[in-house]
Coordinates of C-alpha atoms in Angstrom, one line a residue:
Chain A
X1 CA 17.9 8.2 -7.6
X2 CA 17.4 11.7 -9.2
X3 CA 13.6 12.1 -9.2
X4 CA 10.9 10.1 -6.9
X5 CA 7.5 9.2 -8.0
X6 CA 5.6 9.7 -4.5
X7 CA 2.2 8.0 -5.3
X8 CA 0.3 8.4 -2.4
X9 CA -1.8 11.4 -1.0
X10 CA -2.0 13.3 2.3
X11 CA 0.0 13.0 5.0
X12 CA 2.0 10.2 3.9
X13 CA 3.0 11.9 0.7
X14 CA 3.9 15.1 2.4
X15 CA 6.4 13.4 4.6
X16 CA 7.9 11.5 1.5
X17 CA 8.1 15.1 -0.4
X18 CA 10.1 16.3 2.6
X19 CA 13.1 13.5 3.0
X20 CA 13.4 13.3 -0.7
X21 CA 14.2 17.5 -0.6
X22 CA 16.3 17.1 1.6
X23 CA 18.4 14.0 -0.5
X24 CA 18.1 16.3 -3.4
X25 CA 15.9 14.0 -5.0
X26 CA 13.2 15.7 -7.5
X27 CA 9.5 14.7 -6.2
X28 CA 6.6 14.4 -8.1
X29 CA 3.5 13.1 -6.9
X30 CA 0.2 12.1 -8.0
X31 CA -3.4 13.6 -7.5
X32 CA -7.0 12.6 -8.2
X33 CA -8.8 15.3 -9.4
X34 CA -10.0 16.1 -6.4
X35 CA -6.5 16.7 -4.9
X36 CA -5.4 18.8 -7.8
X37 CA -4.7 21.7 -4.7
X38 CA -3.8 19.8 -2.1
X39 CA -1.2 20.4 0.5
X40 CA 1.2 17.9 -1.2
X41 CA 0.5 18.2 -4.6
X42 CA 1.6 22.2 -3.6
X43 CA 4.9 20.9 -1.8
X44 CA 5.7 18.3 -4.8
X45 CA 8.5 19.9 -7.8
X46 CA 5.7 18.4 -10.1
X47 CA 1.9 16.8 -10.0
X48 CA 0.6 14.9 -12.3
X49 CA -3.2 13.9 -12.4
X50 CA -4.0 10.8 -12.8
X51 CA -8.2 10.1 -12.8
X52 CA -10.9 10.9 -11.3
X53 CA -11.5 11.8 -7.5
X54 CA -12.8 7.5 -6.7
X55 CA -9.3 6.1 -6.0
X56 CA -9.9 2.8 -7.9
X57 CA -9.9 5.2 -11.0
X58 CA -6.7 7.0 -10.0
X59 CA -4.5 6.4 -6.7
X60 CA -5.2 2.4 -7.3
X61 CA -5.3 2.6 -11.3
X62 CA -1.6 0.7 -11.7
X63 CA -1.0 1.8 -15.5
X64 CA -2.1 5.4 -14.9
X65 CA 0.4 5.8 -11.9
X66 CA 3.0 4.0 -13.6
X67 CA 2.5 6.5 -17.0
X68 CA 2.3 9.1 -14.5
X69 CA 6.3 8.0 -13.4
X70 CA 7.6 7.4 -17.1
X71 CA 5.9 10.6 -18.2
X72 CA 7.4 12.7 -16.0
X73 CA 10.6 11.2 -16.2
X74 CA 11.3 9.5 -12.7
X75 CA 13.5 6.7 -12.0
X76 CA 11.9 5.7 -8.4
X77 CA 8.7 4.9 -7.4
X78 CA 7.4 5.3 -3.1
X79 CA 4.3 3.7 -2.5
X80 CA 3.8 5.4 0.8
X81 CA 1.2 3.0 3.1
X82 CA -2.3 1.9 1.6
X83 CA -2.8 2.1 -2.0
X84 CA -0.4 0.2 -4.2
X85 CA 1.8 0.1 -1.0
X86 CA 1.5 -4.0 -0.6
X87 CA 0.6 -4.8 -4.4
X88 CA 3.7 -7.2 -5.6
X89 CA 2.0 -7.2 -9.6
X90 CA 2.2 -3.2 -9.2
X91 CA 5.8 -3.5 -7.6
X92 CA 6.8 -6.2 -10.8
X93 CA 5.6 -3.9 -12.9
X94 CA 7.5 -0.9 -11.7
X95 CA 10.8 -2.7 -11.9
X96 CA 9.7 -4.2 -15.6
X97 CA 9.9 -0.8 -16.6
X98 CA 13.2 0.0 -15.1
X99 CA 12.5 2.0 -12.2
X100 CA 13.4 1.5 -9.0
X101 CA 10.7 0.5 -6.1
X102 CA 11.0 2.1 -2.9
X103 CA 9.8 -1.4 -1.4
X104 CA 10.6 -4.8 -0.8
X105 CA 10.9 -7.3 -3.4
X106 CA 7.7 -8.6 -4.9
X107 CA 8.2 -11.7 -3.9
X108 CA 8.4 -10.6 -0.7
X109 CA 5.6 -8.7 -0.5
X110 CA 3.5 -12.0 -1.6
X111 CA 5.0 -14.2 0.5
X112 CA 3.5 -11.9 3.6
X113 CA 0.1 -10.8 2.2
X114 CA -0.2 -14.4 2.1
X115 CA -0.9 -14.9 5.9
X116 CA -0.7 -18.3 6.0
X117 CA 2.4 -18.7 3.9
X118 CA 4.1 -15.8 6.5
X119 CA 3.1 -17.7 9.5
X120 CA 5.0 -21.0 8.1
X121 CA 8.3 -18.5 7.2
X122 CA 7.9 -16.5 10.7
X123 CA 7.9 -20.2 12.9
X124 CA 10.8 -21.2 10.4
X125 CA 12.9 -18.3 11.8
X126 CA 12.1 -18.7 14.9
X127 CA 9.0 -16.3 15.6
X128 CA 6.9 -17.3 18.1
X129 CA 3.2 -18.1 17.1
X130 CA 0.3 -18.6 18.3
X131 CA -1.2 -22.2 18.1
X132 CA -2.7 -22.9 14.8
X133 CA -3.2 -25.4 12.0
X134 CA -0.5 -26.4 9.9
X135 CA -1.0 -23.5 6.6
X136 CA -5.0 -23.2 5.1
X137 CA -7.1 -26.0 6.2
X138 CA -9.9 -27.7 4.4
X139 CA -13.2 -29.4 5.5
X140 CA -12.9 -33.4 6.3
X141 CA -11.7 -34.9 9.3
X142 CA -8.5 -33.4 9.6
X143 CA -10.2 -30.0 10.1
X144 CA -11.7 -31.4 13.5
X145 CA -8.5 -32.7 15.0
X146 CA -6.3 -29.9 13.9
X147 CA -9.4 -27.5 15.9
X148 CA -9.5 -29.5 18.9
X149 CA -5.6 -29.8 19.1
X150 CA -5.4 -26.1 19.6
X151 CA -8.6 -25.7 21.9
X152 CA -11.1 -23.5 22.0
X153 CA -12.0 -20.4 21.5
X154 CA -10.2 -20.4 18.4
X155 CA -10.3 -18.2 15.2
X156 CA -10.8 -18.8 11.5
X157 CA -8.8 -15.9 9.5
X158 CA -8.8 -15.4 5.3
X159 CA -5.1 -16.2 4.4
X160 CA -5.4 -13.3 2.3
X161 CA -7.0 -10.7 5.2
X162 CA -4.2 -8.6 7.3
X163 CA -5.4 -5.7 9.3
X164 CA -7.9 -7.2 11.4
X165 CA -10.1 -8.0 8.4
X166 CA -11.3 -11.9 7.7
X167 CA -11.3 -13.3 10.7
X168 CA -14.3 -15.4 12.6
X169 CA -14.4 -16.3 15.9
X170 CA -15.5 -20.1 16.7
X171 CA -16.2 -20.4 20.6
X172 CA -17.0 -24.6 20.4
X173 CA -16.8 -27.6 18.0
X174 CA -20.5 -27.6 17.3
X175 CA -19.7 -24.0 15.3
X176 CA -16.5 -24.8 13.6
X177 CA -17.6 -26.7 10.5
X178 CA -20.1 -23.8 9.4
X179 CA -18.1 -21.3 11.0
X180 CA -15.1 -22.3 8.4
X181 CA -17.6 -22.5 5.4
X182 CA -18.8 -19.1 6.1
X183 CA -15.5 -18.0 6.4
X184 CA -13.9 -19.5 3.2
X185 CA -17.2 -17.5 1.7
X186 CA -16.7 -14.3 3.1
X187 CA -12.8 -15.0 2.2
X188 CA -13.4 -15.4 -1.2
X189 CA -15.7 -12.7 -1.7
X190 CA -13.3 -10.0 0.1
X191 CA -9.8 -11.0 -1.2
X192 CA -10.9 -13.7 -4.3
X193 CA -9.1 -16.5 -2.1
X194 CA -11.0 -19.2 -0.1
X195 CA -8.1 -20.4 1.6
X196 CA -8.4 -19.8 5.6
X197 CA -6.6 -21.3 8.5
X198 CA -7.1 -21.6 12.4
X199 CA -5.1 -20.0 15.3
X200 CA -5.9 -20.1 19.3
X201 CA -7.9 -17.0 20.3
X202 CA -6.3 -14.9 22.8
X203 CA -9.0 -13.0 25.1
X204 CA -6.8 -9.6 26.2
X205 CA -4.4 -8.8 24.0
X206 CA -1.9 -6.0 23.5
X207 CA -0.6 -5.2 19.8
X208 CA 3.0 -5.2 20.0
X209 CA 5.3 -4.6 16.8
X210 CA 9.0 -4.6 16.0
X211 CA 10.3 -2.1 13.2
X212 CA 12.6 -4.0 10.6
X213 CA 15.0 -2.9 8.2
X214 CA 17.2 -5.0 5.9
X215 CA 19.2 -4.7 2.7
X216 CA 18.3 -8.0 1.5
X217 CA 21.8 -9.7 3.4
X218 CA 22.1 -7.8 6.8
X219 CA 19.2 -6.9 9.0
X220 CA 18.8 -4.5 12.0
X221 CA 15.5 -3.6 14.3
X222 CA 14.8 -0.4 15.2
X223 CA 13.0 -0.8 18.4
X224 CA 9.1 -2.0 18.7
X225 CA 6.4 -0.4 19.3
X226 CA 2.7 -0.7 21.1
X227 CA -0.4 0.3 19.0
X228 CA -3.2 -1.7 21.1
X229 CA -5.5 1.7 21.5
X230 CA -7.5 0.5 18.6
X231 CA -10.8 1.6 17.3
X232 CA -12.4 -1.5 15.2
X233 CA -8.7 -2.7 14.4
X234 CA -8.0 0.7 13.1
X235 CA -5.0 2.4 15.3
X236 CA -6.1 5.4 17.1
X237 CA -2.8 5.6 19.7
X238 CA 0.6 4.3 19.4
X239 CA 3.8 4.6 21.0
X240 CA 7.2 3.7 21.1
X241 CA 9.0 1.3 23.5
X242 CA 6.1 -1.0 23.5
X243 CA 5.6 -0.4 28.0
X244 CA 5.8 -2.8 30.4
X245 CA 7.2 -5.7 28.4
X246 CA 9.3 -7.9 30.4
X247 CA 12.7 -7.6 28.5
X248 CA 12.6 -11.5 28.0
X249 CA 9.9 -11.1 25.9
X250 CA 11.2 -7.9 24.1
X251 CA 14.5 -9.2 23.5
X252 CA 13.2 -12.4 22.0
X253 CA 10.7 -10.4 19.6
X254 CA 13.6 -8.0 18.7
X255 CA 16.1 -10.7 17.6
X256 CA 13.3 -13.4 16.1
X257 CA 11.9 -10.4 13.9
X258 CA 15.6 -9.7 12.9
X259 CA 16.2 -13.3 12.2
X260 CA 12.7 -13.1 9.9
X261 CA 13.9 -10.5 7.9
X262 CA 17.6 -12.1 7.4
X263 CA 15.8 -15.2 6.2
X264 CA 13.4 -13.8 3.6
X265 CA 16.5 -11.6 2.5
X266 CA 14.5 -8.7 2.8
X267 CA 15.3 -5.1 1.1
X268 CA 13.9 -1.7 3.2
X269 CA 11.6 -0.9 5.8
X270 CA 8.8 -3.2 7.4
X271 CA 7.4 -4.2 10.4
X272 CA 6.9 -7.5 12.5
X273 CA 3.4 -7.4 14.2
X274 CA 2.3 -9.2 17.1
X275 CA -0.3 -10.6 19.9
X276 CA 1.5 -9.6 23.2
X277 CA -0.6 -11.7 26.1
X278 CA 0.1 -10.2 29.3
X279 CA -1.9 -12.8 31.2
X280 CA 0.7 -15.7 29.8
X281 CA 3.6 -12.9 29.0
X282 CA 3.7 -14.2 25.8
X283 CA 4.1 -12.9 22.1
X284 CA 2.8 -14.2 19.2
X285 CA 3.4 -13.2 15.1
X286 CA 0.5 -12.1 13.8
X287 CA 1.9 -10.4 10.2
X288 CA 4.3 -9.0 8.4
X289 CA 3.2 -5.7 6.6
X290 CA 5.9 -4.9 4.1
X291 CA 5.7 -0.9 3.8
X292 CA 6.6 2.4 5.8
X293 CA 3.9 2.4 8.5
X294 CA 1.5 5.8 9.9
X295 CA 3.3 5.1 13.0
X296 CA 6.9 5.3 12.0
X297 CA 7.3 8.8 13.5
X298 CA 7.2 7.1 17.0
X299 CA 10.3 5.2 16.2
X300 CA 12.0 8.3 14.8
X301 CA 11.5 10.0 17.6
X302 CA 12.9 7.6 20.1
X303 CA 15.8 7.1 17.2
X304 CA 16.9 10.4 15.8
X305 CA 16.6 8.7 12.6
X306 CA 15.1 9.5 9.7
X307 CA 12.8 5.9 8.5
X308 CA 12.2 7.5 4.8
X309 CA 15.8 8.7 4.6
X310 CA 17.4 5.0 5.4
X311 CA 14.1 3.5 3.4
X312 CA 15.4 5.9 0.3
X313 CA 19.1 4.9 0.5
X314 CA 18.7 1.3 0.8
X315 CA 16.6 1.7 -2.3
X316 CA 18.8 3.7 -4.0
X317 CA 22.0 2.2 -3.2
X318 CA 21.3 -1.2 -1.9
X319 CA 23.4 -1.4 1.4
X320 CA 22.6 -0.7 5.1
X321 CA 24.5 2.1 6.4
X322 CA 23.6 1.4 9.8
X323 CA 24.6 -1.8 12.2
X324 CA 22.5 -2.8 15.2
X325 CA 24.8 -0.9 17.8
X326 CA 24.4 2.3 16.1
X327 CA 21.1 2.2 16.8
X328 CA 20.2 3.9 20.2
X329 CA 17.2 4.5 21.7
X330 CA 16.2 7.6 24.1
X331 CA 12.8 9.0 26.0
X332 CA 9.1 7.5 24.8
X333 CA 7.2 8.8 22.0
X334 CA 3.2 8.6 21.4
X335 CA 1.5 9.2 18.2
X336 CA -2.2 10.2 18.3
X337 CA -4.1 9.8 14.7
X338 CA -6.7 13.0 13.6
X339 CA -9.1 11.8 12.0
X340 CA -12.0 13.5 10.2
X341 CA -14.8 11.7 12.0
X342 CA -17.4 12.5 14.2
X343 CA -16.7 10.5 17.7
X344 CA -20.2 12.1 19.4
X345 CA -22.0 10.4 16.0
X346 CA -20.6 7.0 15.7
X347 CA -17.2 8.0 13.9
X348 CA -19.5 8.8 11.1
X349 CA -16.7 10.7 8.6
X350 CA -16.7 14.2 8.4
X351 CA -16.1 15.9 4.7
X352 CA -16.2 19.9 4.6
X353 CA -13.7 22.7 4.3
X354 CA -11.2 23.7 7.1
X355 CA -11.5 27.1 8.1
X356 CA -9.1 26.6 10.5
X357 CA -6.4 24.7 11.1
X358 CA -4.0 25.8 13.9
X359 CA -1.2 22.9 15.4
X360 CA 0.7 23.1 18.3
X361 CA 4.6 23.3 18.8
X362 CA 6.9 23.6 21.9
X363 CA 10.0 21.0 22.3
X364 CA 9.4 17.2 21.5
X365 CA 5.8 18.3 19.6
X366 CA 5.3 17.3 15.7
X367 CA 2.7 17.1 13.6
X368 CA 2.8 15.0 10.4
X369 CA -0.1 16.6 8.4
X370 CA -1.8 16.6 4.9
X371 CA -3.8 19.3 5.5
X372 CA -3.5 23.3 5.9
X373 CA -6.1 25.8 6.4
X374 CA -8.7 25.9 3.8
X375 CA -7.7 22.4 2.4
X376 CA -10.7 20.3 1.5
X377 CA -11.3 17.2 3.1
X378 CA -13.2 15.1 0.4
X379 CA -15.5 11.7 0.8
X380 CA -13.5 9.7 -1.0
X381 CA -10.4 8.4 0.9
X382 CA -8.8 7.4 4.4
X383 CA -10.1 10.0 7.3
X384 CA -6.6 10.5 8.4
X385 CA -5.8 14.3 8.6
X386 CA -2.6 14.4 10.6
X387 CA -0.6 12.6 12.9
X388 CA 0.5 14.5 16.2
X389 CA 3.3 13.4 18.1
X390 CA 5.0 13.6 21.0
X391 CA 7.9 13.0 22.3
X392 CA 10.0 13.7 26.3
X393 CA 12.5 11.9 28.3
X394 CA 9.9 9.5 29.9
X395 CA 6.6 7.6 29.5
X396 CA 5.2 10.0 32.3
X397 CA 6.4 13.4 31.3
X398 CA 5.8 12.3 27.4
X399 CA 1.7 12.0 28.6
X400 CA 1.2 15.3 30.4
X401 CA 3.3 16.6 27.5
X402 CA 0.6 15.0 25.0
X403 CA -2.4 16.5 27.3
X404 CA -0.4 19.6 26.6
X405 CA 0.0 19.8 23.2
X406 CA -3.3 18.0 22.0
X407 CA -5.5 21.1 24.3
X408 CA -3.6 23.2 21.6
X409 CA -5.4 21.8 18.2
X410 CA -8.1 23.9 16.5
X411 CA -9.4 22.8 13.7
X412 CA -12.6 23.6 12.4
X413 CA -14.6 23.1 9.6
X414 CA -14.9 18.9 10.3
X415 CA -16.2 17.1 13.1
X416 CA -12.4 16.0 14.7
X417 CA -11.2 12.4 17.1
X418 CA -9.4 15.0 19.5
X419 CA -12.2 14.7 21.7
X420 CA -11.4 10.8 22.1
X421 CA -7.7 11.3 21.7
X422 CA -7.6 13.8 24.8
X423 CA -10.3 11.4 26.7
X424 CA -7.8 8.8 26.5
X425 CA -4.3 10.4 27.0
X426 CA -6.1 10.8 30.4
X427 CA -7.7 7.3 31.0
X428 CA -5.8 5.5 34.1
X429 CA -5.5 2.6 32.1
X430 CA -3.2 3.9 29.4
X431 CA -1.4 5.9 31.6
X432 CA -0.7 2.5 33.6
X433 CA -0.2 1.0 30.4
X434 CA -3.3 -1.6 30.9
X435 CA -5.2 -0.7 27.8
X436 CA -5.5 -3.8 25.5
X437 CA -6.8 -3.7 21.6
X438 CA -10.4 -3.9 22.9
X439 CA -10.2 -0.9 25.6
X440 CA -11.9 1.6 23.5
X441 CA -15.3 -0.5 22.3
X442 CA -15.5 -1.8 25.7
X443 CA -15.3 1.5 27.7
X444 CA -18.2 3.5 26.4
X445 CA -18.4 6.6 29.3
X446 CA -15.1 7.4 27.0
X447 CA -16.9 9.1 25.1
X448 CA -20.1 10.0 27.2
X449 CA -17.5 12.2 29.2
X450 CA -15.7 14.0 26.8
X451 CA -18.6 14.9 24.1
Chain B
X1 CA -43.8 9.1 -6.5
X2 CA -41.3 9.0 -3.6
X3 CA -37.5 10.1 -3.4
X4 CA -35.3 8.2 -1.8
X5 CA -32.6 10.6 -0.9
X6 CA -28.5 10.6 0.0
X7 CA -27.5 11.8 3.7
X8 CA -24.4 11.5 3.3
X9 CA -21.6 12.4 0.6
X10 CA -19.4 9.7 -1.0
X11 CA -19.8 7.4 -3.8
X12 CA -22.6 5.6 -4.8
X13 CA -22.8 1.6 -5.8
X14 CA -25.5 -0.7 -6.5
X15 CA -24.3 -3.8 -5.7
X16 CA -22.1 -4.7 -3.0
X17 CA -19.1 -5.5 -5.1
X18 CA -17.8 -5.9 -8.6
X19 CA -19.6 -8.6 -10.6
X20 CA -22.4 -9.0 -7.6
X21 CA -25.9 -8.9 -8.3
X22 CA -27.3 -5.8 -7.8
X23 CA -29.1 -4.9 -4.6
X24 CA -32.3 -3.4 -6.5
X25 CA -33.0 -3.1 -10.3
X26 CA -34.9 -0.7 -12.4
X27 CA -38.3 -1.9 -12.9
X28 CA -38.2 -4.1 -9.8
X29 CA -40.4 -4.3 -7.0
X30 CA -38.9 -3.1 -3.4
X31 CA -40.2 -3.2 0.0
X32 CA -39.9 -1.2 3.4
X33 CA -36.2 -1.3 4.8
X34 CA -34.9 -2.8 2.2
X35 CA -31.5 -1.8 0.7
X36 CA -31.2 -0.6 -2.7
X37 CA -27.3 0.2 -2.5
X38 CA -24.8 1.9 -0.6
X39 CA -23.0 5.3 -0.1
X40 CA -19.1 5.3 1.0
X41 CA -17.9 7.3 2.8
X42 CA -13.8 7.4 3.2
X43 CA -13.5 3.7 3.1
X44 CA -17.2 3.4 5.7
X45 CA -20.4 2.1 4.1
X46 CA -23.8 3.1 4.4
X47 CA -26.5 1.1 3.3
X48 CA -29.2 3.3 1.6
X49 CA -32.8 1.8 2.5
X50 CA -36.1 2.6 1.3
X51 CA -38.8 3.5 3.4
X52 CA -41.7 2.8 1.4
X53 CA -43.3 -0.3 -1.0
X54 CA -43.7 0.2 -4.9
X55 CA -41.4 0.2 -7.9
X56 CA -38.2 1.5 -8.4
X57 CA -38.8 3.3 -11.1
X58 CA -35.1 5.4 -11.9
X59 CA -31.8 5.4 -10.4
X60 CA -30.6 9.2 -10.5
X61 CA -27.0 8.3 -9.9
X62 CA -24.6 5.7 -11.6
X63 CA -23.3 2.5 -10.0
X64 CA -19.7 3.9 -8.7
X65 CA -21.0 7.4 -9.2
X66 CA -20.8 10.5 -6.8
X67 CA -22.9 11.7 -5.0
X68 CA -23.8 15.0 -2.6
X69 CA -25.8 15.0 0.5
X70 CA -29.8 16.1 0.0
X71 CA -29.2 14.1 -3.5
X72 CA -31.7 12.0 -4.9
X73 CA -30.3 8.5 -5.3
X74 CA -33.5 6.8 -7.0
X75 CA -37.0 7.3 -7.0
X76 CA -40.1 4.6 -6.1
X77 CA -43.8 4.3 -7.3
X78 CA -45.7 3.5 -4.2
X79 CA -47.7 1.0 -4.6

């Protein structure tokens, strides 16, 4: 690998640029035109534009990106996260044309965007899951057995959703027939599949997830995770170990992830989510997202390693350098996502320039950013300025260490999340690690105290 | 004539996906409250509503087009 398309934008696409330097690897990256002076297209060797600023006519537009690689003379394509990320025709057609994908095989990455599909190949490795129909169910009689033999409540999710989107909840059987209609509707208008399929609802839940890697013969994890302080499924805080998991139920998620990824002989990084119940102390699959994460920094932290580096190489060179007991894990790590939105005004986004961006430091403190001062933060894609995060030597010290370092952020020129981000580093519920995925929409003084 | 106006910056669309119908036509009548498209907004969508009854006489921006706050998105013939 002697020069890396990085076709993505942001922060992602910085931190791509900066492993890729350090490989001696040649980066180029793309830009809409409205990222023509962006923080990454400044760091990249090369940037090519590739459309206009609406990303369906450039970051998602598969032949102008894949132009933009031949053109410039690359030989390796990294998706980053989003995008083209999880896009098996885009990944077919980047290997058609003799380059190598920083990803896993395409038919991998169809055999988990098909959620129904991925449940069937997680329960044959041994992943727990949650009660649910046998793959996508259709209306008749069968539908009404298969419902009551997992109970209610119970949901109806879009084989084709991931990420919290297309799902329905059905509280009793008097709902489930229109309830699945609407649902295969709604299905089939988001993702152009009508195919849906049931699984028990689970009330309190903590999302839980296990960071794979694999060379398409062995297969390691490095560690798991817990993102559960969620904002309308989007992550808002994550951290790494997952706390207060009893190590029954970490070990078993550890090796049956492991296990997943050995069957499905899966090249490069990806990650093995789950439902974590702490009433029942039980974990459940939810999905398999086959890509580099936002929140890999977490596990790097707790690591030493380098995710993108060890993503690069397997690419490159096809073989895992590391085995399972090189691997070692030290101290706890959070994450806490910026995000250009406007948490006194409903989260409404926040475009302008930044006048000022200033980021803390101090030891265990990075920041993952796509932005510097005077950068423009445009309309037209993800909200995500930066990531900060924090690592120390415990859960406890690594919390008043994030109090710490998030006071030190100034940025203006955009309405900013830090307001919810330092109301909840000091909530008693995430410092006991209590919070569950629906803490943040159910505890509204959050934000009557800290706007 | 009344102007219905963009709050917010982002891009424009008419219908609320590829290949739908759209939510309001040139020509065509429209009520109070009613949406006639919707602005996003880094991947949020706000439906754009107008306020008044009449006919929509001109969309000022394209379906998938940009647009600015303060913009005018479309203007009605009260009726």
């Amino acid at each position: 690998m002697d020069k890396l398309l990085v076709a993505n934008r942001g922060e992602i696409a910085v931190r791509v640029i900066r492993t890729a330097r350090e490989l001696g690897i040649g980066t180029v990256v793309v830009a809409s035109e409205a990222d023509v002076e962006s923080y990454a297209a400044r760091l990249a060797d090369e940037c090519v534009v590739i459309g206009p600023a609406p990303a369906s006519q450039s970051y998602l537009d598969q032949s102008a990106v894949l132009a933009a690689a031949t053109g410039a003379g690359c030989d390796a394509v990294h998706p980053g996260y989003g995008f083209l990320s999880e896009n098996a025709s885009f990944a077919r057609r980047v290997r058609e044309a003799g380059l190598t994908w920083v990803g896993p095989s395409p038919e991998a990455i169809e055999l988990m965007g098909d959620k129904s599909r991925a449940r069937q190949a997680a329960e044959a490795a041994g992943v727990p899951t949650l009660r649910g129909s046998a793959g996508v169910v259709r209306h008749g009689d069968a539908l009404v057995a298969e419902a009551a033999a997992i109970g209610y409540p119970l949901v109806v999710k879009a084989a084709a959703g991931g990420g919290g989107r297309g799902i329905r909840r059905v509280d009793s059987a008097q709902e489930l027939i229109p309830a699945v209609g609407i649902a295969q509707a709604e299905a089939h208008a988001a993702f152009g599949s009508d195919d849906v399929y049931l699984e028990r609802f689970v009330r309190r839940a903590r999302h839980v997830e296990v960071q794979v890697l694999g060379d398409g013969v062995n297969a390691i994890h490095l560690g798991d995770r817990d993102c559960s302080m969620q904002r309308r499924q989007q992550k808002v805080v994550e951290e790494a170990p997952a706390p207060g998991l009893p190590p029954r139920v970490r070990e078993r998620i550890l090796r049956a992830s492991v296990e997943l990824v050995r069957q499905c002989r899966y090249e490069g990084l990806g990650t093995v989510e789950f439902l974590y119940d702490p009433d029942a102390e039980e974990a459940a699959f939810i999905e398999m997202n086959t890509r580099l994460q936002v929140e890999h920094p977490v596990t790097e932290m707790i690591t030493g390693l380098d995710l993108v580096r060890e993503q690069l190489l397997v690419a490159a060179g096809g073989s895992l350098r590391l085995r399972q007991e090189d691997v070692e894990f030290r101290g706890h790590a959070f994450e806490f996502r910026i995000n250009a939105e406007d948490p006194g005004n409903g989260f409404l986004p926040s475009p302008g320039i930044l006048s000022r961006v200033e980021w803390p430091g101090g030891p265990g403190v990075r920041v993952d950013s796509g932005v510097t001062t005077g950068s423009a933060v445009v309309p037209f894609y993800d909200s995500l300025l930066a990531k900060l995060i924090v690592w120390d030597s415990t859960r406890d010290a690594a919390i008043e260490r994030s109090v710490r370092a998030l006071r030190e952020v100034d940025i203006v020129g955009v309405k900013t999340t830090l307001p919810l981000l330092a109301a909840l580093i000091e909530t008693a519920e995430l410092r006991d690690g209590q919070h569950h995925s629906a803490f943040i929409e159910t505890t509204p003084q959050l934000l009557g105290a800290s706007t | 004539m009344t102007d219905i106006i963009s709050p917010l910056p982002g891009i424009f669309y008419r219908s609320p996906g590829p290949g739908k119908e759209p939510y309001a036509i040139e020509g065509g009548a429209v009520s109070p409250g009613q949406v006639i498209g919707v602005v996003e907004i880094m991947k949020q969508f706000s439906e754009i509503r107008c306020e008044v009854a009449g006919i929509l006489e001109r969309f000022h921006v394209a379906d998938t087009g940009t647009i600015n706050p303060g913009e005018v998105i479309a203007t009605v013939r009260e009726e």
